[in-house]
Structure formats: structure tokens, C-alpha cells
Short mmCIF file of C-alpha atoms and ligand atoms in Angstrom, two decimals:
data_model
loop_
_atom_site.label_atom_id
_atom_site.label_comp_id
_atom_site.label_asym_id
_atom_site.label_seq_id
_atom_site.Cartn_x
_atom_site.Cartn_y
_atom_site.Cartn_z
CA UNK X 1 -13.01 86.76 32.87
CA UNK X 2 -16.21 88.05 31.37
CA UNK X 3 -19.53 88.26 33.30
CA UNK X 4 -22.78 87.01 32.06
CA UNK X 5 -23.83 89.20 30.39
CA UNK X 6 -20.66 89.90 28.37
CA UNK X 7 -20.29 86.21 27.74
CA UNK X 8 -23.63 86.01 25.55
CA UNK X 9 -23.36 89.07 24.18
CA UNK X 10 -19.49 87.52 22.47
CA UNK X 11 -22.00 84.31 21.87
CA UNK X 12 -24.33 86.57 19.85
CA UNK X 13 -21.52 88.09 17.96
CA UNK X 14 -19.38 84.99 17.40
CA UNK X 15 -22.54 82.82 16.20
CA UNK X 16 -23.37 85.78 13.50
CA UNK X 17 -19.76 85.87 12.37
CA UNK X 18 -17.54 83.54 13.72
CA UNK X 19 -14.55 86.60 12.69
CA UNK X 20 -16.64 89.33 14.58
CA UNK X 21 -15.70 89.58 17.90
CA UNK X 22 -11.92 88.78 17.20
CA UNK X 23 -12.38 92.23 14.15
CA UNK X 24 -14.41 93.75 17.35
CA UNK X 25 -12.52 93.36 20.49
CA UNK X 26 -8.55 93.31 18.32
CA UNK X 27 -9.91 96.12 16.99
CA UNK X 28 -9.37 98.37 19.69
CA UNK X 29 -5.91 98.07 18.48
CA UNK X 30 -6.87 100.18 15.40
CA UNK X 31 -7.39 103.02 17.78
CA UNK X 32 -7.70 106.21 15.92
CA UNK X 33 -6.57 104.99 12.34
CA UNK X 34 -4.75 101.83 11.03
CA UNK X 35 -4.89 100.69 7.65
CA UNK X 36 -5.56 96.67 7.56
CA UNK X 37 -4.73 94.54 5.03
CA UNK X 38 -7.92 93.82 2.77
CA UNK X 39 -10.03 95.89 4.68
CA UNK X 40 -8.88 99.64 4.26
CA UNK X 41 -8.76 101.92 7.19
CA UNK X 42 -10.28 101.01 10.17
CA UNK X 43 -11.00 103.38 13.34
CA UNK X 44 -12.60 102.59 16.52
CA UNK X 45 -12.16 106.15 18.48
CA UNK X 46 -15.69 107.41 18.28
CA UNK X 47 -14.67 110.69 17.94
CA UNK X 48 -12.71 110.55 14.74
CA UNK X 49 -15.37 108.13 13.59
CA UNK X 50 -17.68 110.86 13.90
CA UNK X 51 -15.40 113.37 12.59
CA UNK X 52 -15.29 110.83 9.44
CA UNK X 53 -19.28 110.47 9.37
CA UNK X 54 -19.44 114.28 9.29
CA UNK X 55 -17.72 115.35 6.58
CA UNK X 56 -19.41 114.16 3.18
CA UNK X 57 -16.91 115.98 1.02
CA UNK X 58 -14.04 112.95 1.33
CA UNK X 59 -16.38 110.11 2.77
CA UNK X 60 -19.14 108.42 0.61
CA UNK X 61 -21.39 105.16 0.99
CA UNK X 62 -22.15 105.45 -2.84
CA UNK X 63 -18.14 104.14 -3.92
CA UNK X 64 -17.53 100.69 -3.41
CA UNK X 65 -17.29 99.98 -0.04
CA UNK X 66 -20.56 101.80 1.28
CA UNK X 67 -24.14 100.42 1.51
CA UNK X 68 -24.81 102.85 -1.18
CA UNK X 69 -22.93 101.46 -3.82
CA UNK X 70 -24.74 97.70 -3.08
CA UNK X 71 -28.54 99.65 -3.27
CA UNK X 72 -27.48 101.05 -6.56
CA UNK X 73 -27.27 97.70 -8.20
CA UNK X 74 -29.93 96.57 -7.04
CA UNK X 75 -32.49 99.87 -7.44
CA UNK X 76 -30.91 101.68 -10.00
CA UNK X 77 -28.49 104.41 -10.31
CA UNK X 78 -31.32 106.81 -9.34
CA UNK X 79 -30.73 105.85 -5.56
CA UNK X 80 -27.15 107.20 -6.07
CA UNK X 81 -29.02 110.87 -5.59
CA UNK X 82 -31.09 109.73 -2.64
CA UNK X 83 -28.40 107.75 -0.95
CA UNK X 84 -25.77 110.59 -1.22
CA UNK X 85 -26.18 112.77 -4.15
CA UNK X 86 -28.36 116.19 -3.75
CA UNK X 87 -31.27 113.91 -3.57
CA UNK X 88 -30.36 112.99 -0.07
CA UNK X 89 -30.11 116.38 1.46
CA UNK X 90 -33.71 117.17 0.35
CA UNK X 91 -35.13 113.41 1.22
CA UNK X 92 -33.62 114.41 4.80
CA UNK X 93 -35.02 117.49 5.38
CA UNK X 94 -38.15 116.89 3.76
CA UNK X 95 -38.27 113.77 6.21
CA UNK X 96 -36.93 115.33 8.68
CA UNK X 97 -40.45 114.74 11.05
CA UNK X 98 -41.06 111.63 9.71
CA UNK X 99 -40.15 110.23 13.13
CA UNK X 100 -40.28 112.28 16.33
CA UNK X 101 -40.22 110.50 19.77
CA UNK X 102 -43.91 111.59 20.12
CA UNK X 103 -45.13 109.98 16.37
CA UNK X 104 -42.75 107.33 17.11
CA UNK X 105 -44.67 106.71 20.36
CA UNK X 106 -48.10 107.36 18.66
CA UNK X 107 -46.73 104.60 16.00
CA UNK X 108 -45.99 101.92 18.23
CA UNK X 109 -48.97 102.04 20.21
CA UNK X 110 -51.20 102.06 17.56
CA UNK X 111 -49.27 98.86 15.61
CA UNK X 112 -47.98 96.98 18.37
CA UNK X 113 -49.57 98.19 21.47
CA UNK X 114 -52.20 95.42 20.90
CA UNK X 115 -50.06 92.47 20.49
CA UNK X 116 -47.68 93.12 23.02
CA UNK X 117 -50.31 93.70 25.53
CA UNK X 118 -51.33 89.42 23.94
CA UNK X 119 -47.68 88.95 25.32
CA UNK X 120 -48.15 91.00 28.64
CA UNK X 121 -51.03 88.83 29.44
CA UNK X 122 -49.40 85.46 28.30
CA UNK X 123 -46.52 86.24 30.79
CA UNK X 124 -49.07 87.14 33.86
CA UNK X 125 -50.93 83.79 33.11
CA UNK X 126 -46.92 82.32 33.87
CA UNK X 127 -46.52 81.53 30.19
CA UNK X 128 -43.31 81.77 28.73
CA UNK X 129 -42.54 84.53 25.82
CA UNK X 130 -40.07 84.04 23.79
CA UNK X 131 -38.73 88.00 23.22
CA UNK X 132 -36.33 87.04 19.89
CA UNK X 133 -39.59 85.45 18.47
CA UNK X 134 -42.23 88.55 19.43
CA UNK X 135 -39.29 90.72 18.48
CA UNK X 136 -39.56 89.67 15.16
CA UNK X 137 -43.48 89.30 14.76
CA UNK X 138 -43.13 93.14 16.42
CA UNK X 139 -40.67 94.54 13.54
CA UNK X 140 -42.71 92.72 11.01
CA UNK X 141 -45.74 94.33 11.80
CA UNK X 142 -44.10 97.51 12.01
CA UNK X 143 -42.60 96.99 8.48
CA UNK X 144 -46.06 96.16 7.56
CA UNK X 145 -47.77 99.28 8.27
CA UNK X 146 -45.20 101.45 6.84
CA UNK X 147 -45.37 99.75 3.51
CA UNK X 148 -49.14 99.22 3.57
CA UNK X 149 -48.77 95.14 3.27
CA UNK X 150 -51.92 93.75 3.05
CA UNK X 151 -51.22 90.42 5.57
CA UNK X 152 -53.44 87.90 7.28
CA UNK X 153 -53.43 89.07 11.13
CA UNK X 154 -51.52 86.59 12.68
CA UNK X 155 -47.71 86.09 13.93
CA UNK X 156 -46.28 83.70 11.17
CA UNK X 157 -47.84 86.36 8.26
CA UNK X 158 -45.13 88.67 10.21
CA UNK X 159 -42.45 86.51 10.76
CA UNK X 160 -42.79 86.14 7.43
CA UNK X 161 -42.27 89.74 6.60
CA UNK X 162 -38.91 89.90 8.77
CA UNK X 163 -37.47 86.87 7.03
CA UNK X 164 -37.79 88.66 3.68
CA UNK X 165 -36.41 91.75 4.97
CA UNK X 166 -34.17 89.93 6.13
CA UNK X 167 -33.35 87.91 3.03
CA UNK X 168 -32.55 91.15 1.16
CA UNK X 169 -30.24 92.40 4.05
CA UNK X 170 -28.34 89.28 4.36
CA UNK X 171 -27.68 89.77 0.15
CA UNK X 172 -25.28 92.45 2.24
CA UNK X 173 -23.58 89.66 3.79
CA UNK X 174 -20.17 89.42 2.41
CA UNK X 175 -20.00 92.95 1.54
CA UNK X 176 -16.85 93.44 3.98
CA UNK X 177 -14.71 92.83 1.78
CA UNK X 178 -16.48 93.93 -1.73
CA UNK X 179 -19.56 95.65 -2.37
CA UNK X 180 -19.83 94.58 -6.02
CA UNK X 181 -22.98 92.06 -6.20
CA UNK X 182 -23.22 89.07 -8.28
CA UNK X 183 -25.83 89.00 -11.09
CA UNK X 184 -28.00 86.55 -9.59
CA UNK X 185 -27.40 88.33 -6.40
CA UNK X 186 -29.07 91.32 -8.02
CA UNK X 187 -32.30 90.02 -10.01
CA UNK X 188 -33.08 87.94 -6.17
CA UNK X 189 -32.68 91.29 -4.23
CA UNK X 190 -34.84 93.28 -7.50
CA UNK X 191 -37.55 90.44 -6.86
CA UNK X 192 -37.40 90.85 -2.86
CA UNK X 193 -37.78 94.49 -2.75
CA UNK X 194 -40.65 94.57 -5.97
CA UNK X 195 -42.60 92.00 -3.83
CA UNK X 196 -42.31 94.00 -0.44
CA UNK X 197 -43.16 97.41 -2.28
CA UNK X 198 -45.79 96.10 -4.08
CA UNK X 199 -48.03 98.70 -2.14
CA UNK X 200 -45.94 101.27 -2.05
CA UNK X 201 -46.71 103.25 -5.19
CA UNK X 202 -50.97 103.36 -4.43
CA UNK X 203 -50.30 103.83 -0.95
CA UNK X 204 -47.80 106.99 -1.71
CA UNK X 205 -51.24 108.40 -3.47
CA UNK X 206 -54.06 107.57 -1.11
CA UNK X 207 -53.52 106.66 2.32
CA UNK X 208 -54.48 107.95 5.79
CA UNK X 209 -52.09 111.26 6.86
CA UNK X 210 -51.43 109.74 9.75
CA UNK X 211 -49.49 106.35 7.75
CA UNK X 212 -45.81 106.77 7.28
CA UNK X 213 -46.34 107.18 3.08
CA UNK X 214 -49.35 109.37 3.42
CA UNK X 215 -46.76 111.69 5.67
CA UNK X 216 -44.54 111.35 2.94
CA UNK X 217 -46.78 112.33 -0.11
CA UNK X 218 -47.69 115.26 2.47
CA UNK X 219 -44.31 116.36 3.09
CA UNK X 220 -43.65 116.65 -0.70
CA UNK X 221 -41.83 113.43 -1.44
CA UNK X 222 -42.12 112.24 -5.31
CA UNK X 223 -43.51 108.96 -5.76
CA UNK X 224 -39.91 107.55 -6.76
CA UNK X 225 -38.24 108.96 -3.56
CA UNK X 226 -41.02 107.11 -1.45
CA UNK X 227 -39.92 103.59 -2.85
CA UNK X 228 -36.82 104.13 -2.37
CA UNK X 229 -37.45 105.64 1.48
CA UNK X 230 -39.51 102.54 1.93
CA UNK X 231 -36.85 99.96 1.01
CA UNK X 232 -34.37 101.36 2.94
CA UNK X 233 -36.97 101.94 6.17
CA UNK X 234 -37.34 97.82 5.68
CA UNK X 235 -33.74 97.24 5.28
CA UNK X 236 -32.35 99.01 8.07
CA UNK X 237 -35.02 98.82 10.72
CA UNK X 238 -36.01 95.14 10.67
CA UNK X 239 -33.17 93.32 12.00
CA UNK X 240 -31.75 96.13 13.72
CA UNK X 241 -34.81 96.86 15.98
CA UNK X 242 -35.57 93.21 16.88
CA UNK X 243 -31.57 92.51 17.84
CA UNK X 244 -31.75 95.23 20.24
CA UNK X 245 -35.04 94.00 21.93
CA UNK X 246 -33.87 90.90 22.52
CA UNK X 247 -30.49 91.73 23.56
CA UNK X 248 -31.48 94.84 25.84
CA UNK X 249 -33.98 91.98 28.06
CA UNK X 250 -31.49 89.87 28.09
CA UNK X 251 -28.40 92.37 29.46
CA UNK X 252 -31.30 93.47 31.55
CA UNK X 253 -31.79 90.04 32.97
CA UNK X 254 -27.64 89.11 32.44
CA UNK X 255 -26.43 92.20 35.19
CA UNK X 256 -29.76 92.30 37.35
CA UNK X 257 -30.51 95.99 36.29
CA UNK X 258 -33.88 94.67 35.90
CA UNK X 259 -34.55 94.99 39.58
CA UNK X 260 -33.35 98.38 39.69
CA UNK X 261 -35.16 99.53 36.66
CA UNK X 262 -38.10 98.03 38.44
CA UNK X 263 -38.24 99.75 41.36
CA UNK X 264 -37.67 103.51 39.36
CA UNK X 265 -39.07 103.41 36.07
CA UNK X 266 -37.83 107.14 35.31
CA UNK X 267 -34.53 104.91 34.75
CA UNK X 268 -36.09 103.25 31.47
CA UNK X 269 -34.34 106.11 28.93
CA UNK X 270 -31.19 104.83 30.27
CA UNK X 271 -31.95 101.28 30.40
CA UNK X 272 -32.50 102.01 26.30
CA UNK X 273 -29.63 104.07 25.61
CA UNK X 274 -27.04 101.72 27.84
CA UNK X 275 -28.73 98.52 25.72
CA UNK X 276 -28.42 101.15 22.46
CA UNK X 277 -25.07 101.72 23.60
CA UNK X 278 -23.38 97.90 24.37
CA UNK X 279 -25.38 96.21 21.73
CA UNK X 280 -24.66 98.23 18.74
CA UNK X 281 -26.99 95.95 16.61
CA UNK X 282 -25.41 98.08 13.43
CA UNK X 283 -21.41 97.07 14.62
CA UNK X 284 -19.74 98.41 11.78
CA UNK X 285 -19.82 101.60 9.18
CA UNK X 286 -18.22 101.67 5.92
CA UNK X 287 -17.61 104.92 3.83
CA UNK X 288 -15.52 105.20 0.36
CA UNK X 289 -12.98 107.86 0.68
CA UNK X 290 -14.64 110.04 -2.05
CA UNK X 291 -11.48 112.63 -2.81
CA UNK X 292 -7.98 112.27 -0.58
CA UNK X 293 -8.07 113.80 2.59
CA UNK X 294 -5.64 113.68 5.62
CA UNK X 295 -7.18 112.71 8.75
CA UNK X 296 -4.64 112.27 11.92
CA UNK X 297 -1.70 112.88 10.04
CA UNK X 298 -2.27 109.97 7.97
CA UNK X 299 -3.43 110.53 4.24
CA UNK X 300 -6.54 109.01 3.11
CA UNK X 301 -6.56 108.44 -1.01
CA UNK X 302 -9.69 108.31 -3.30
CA UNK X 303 -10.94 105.13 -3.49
CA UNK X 304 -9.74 103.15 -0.23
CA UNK X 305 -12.11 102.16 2.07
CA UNK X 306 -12.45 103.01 5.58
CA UNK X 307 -14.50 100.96 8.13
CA UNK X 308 -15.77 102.49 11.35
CA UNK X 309 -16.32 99.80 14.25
CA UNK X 310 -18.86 101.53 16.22
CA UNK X 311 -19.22 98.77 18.43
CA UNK X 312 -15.72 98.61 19.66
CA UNK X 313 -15.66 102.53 20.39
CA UNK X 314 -19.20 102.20 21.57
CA UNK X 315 -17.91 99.10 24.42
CA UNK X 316 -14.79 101.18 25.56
CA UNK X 317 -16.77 103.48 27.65
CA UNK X 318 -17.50 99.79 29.85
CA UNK X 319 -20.23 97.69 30.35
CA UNK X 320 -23.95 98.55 30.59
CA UNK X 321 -24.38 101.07 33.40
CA UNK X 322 -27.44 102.63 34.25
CA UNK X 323 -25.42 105.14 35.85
CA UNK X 324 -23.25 105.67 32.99
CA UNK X 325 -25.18 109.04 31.54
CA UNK X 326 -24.74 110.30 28.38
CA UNK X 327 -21.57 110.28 26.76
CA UNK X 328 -20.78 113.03 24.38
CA UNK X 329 -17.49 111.67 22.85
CA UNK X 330 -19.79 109.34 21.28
CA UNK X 331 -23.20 110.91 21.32
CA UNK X 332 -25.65 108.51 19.49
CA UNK X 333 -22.82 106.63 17.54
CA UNK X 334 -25.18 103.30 17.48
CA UNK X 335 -27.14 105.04 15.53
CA UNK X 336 -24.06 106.51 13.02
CA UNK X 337 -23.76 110.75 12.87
CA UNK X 338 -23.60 113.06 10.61
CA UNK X 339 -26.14 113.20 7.40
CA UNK X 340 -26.90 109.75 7.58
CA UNK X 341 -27.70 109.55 10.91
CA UNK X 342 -30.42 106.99 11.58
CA UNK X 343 -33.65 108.21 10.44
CA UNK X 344 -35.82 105.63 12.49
CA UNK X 345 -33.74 106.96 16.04
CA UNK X 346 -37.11 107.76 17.61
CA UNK X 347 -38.81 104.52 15.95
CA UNK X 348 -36.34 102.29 17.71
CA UNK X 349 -35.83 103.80 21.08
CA UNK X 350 -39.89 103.31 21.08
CA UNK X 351 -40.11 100.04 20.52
CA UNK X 352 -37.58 99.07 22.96
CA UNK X 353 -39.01 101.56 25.26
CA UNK X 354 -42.94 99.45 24.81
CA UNK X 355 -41.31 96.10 25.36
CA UNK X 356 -39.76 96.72 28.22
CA UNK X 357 -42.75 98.54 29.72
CA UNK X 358 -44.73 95.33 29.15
CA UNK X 359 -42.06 93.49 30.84
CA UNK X 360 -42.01 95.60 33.77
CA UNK X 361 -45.77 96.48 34.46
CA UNK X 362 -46.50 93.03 36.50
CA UNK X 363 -43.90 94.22 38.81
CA UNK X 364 -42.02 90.47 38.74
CA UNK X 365 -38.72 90.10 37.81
CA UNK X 366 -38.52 88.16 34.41
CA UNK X 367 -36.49 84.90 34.61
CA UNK X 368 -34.36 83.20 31.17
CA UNK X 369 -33.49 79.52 31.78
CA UNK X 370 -32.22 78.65 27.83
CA UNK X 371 -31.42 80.79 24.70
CA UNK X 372 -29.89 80.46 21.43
CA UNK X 373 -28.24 82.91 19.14
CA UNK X 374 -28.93 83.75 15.41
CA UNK X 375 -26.03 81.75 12.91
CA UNK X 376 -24.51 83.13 10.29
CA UNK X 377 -26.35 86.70 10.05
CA UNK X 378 -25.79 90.27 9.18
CA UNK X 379 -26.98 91.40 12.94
CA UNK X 380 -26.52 89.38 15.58
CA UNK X 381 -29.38 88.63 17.59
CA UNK X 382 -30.85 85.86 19.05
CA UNK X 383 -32.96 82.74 17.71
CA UNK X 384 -34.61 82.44 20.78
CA UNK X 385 -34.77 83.94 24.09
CA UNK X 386 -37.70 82.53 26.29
CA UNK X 387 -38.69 83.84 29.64
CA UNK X 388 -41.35 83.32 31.90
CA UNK X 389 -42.54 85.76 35.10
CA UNK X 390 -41.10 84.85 38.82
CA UNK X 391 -43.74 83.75 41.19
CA UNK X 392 -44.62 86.83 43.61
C1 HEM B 401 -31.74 99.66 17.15
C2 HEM B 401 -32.13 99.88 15.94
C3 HEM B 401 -31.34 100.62 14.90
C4 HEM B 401 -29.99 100.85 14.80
C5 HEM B 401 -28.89 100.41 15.75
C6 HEM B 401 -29.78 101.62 13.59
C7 HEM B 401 -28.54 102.06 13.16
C8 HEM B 401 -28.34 102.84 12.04
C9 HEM B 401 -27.05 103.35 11.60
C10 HEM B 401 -25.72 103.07 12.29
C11 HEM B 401 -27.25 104.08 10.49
C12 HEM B 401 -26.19 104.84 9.69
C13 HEM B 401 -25.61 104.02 8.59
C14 HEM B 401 -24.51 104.74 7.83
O1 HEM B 401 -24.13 105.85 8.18
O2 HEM B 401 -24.00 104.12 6.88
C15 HEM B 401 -28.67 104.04 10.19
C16 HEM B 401 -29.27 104.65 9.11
C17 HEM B 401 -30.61 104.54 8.83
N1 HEM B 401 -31.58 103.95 9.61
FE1 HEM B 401 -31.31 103.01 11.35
N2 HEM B 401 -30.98 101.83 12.99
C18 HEM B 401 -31.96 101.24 13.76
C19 HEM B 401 -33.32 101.24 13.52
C20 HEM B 401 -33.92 101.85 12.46
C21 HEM B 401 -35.35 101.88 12.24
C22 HEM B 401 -36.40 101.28 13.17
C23 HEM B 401 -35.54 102.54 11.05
C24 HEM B 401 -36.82 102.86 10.35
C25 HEM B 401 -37.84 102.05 10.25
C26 HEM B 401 -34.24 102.95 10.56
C27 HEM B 401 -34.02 103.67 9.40
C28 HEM B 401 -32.79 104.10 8.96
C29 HEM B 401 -32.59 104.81 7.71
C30 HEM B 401 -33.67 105.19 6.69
C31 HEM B 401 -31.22 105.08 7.62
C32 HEM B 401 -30.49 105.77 6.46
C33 HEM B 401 -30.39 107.24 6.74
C34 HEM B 401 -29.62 107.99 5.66
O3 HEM B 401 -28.85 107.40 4.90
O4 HEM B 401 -29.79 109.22 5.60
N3 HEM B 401 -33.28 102.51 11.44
N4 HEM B 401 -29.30 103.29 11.16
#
């Protein structure tokens, strides 16, 4: 039987995707490599997923099957080069500061330091918070800064922002099967991401050093490369971010490693990586094979499709520990490997790290009595997740 916190944690999944835990938890099955009918290959063994992830020459996301592939349609072939081409290499190590753990930290304090010490104090005044809500309103002002949106201070001007980050992600829904878009599909996502970048360009010329696209135009990015940075920023660090917020208080809360974290905060990197770890907001990766390949004796043609379910070798290793450690079969695999490792590592690991700091620094356990989980979404999460403060 599953314990608490694995229960909700299926809940999240299955409400996303009714199919996703059954492809998560049969997938085990797929072990190293299996091909699947309709899908392609699939692999859940982190380390031939990374082995996969690392080699660019046979694995693509720009053939049909990878996020890369979608983008194009949508931005233009140019983002071929930055997704994957020679354009990437450069966009990496150009950006390769654009997030450290100590600018990530400086980031977060600065953009949602304030409002999450508005939460802090709603919760010592035995209010309840609900964290899938200020998870959102969190992301969206984080989006905000780094695209310079000019918004009306005040929660539903962010919740707004999520939704239409979220909007263009969710054009990816579907995209298991095909990556080819629809026309219609495309000219809503070209309207989305022309109405979110609307700043972008003016920004990329004159603001502060210290913004994310002022760092950019200082690090030597063209104009063009900073769009296309800032659309994909939006894309894969809105939903992604606020799924793990939620979830992490909730496993927190779910296995009563709050009470532990409490009493030794040095624990809180681990509390982050273990909710990193057996959330897995991202629970899938899919690659083109670029040019055939063998890979564990089997042999891999150009074209097929391979899917990586990180999640499933991620939740092998066992249920959130904090006294699991690091695991180096599978490194960071929430956060993929190889050249398109996540770029916003240090962003996200901050802004779980801040939230959870707020929820710890009254020193009272945090109590959930109800909850409800996202429908029909490209990363599950939850709708809402309210919790108030024990009494001392
Ligand atoms: C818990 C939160 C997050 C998770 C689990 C996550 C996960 C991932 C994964 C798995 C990939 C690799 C995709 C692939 O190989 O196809 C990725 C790439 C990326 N992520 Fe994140 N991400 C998170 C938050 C963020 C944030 C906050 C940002 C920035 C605001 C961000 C920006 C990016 C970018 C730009 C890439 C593309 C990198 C490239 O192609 O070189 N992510 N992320």
C-alpha cells in the first residue's frame, strides 16, 4: 500500500494525465531500453538516460519528437541554432553565469523576498496560505522581472502571467505522441510569446546590469538570442518551479520530515534535492535519434524517437529521504544532463529553498486539512494546497 505522501503525489500525476502514472510506474518495465509501440524507445535507468542526454551527435530535440522541433514552428527556424545547432553551444557558455546559487539567491530576495515575507506574516497571524496559489503569484513575478513586464503590483496581475506561460506550455500538451503543431496551434502560441516579450527587445538595450537581460546584453548575447533565451526562461521555469513548491511542502508535511527539518535547518539542501528528486516536475525527456547509433546492444535508427522517464529512474532510488544523500547514478537528472541541462538549476533550488525558509522561521509545524490537484496539465501540480500554522 502507498503512504501519504505517495498517494497524492499518484493523485497529482493521475489528475494531470490520467495515462501518467500507469507510463510512470509500468515503466520501470522499460528498464534500460524497450521500444513501445507509438512511442519509440523508452528508458528509465538514469544512467543510460544520461548516457543518451550526453551525447548530441545521435540525440536531438530539434527532429520531431524533441521540444525543439515544437519552438521552431512557433519562433522560426532561427531557434533551430539556439536550441541545438552551433547557436546553442555559444548561448550556453555565454550564459553560462546567468544563474549561480549566489545571483539566484540575490534574485529571489530581491523579487520575492517581499511578498513571501506578506505570506510569512499571514501564517503567524494563523491565516491560512494557500502554497499552489503563492506558488504561482511567486513564479509570475519572477517571470516578470526577467522579461521586464510592466504589471500592476498585485497577485492576480501575476497569476495572470503564469496562466499565459502556461497557456503556451500546455500548446506542448499532446506532443507525446507528435510534435508537429496545428496551424492555429501556431499563430495562438506566435501571439502568446509576442505579447509576453513585448519588453524584451528595449529591455535587451537599456536595463539595470543587475536584470537578467541587462546580464545578457553584457555577456554578449545578440538581441535575437535574448528573445529567444527569454521565451524559453518563461516556458520552462513557470510551471516547473511552482509544481515543485507546492509538492516539496506538501511531501514535507505528507512523511513528517517537516519536524526534522525544523529542528536542523542545515538539512534544508536535502529537503530540496529529495523534493527535486521524487517530484520530478519535468517527468519525461524526449530526444530524436539524429544519426543511428547502438546503445545496449540494441540499434537506434535516424528518426525514431526515444523518451527518457526521468521520473521513474528518479523514484527507484525510494521515497523522499532526508538521509538519502546524493546519488551519483543519477546526479541532477530532474533537472536533465548533458548540454541541455537546466539553465535555471540555481533559480529553482532558490525559490524552493525561500519558501520553505518562510515556512520554517515561526518554528510551528505547518498543518494541510484539504487540497486539490491541477486537471489536465503539462506538470502536475496542485490547484490548491492551503495550510495554516499549529498553535504553539
Ligand atoms: C523545479 C524546477 C525545474 C525543473 C524540474 C526543470 C527541469 C528541466 C529539464 C529536465 C530540462 C532539460 C530538458 C531537455 O533536456 O530536453 C530543463 C531545461 C531548461 N530549463 Fe529548467 N527546470 C526547472 C526550472 C527552471 C527555471 C526556474 C528556469 C529559468 C527561469 C529554467 C530554465 C531552463 C532552460 C532555459 C532550459 C533549456 C536549456 C537548454 O536547452 O540548454 N528551468 N529544465
Amino acid at each position: 500500500m502507498l503512504d501519504t505522501a505517495r498517494r497524492h503525489e499518484f493523485c497529482v500525476l493521475a489528475a494531470a494525465k490520467p495515462a501518467l502514472p500507469v507510463l510512470l510506474t509500468a515503466g520501470r518495465l522499460a528498464g534500460r531500453l524497450r521500444r513501445v509501440p507509438r512511442i519509440g524507445w523508452v528508458v528509465s535507468d538514469p544512467v543510460v538516460a544520461r548516457r543518451i542526454l550526453n551525447d548530441p551527435a545521435h540525440f536531438t530535440l530539434l527532429g520531431e519528437g524533441g521540444v525543439g522541433h515544437m519552438w521552431a514552428q512557433v519562433l522560426g527556424d532561427w531557434v533551430n541554432d539556439i536550441f541545438d545547432g552551433p547557436g546553442h553551444h555559444q548561448l550556453r557558455s555565454r550564459t553560462r553565469d546567468l544563474f549561480t546559487d549566489d545571483n539566484a539567491r540575490q534574485l529571489t530576495a530581491r523579487v520575492i523576498g517581499p511578498r513571501l515575507a506578506q505570506a510569512g506574516a499571514a501564517l503567524d497571524a494563523g491565516q491560512a496560505v494557500d502554497v499552489a496559489d503563492l506558488g504561482r503569484v511567486l513564479v509570475g513575478r519572477i517571470v516578470a522581472d526577467l522579461l521586464q513586464l510592466r504589471v500592476e503590483d498585485r497577485d492576480e496581475a501575476y497569476r495572470e502571467i503564469f496562466a499565459t506561460g502556461e497557456e503556451l506550455a500546455a500548446l506542448a500538451l499532446g506532443t507525446t505522441t507528435s510534435t508537429h503543431l496545428a496551424p492555429e496551434t501556431i499563430s495562438r502560441a506566435k501571439a502568446i510569446v509576442a505579447r509576453l516579450t513585448v519588453n524584451v527587445a528595449e529591455a535587451w538595450r537599456t536595463a539595470a546590469p543587475e536584470t537578467v537581460l541587462g546580464r545578457c546584453r553584457d555577456l554578449g548575447l545578440e538581441q535575437r538570442q535574448a528573445e529567444g533565451l527569454a521565451t524559453l526562461l518563461m516556458v520552462a521555469g513557470t510551471e516547473t518551479a511552482a509544481s515543485a513548491m507546492a509538492r516539496t511542502v506538501a511531501i514535507l508535511h505528507d512523511t513528517g520530515a517537516q519536524h526534522r527539518l525544523r529542528g536542523d535547518p542545515s538539512l534544508l539542501p536535502d529537503a530540496v534535492r529529495e523534493g527535486l528528486r521524487v517530484t520530478s516536475p519535468a517527468p519525461l525527456i524526449g530526444r530524436a535519434v539524429a544519426a543511428d547509433v547502438t546503445v545496449e546492444g540494441r540499434r537506434l535508427r535516424a528518426g525514431e524517437r526515444v523518451l527518457m522517464l526521468t521520473w521513474t529512474a528518479n523514484n527507484a532510488a525510494g521515497p523522499f529521504d532526508l538521509d538519502r544523500g546524493y546519488l551519483p547514478e543519477h546526479r541532477q537528472l530532474w533537472f536533465g544532463a548533458g548540454r541541455h541541462l537546466c539553465l535555471g538549476a540555481p533559480l529553482a533550488r532558490a525559490e524552493i529553498t525561500v519558501l520553505l525558509q518562510t515556512l520554517l522561521a515561526s518554528g510551528r509545524a505547518w498543518r494541510i486539512s484539504h487540497r486539490s490537484y491541477r486537471r489536465k496539465v503539462l506538470i502536475p501540480s496542485y490547484a490548491h494546497l492551503p495550510l495554516r500554522l499549529a498553535r504553539h
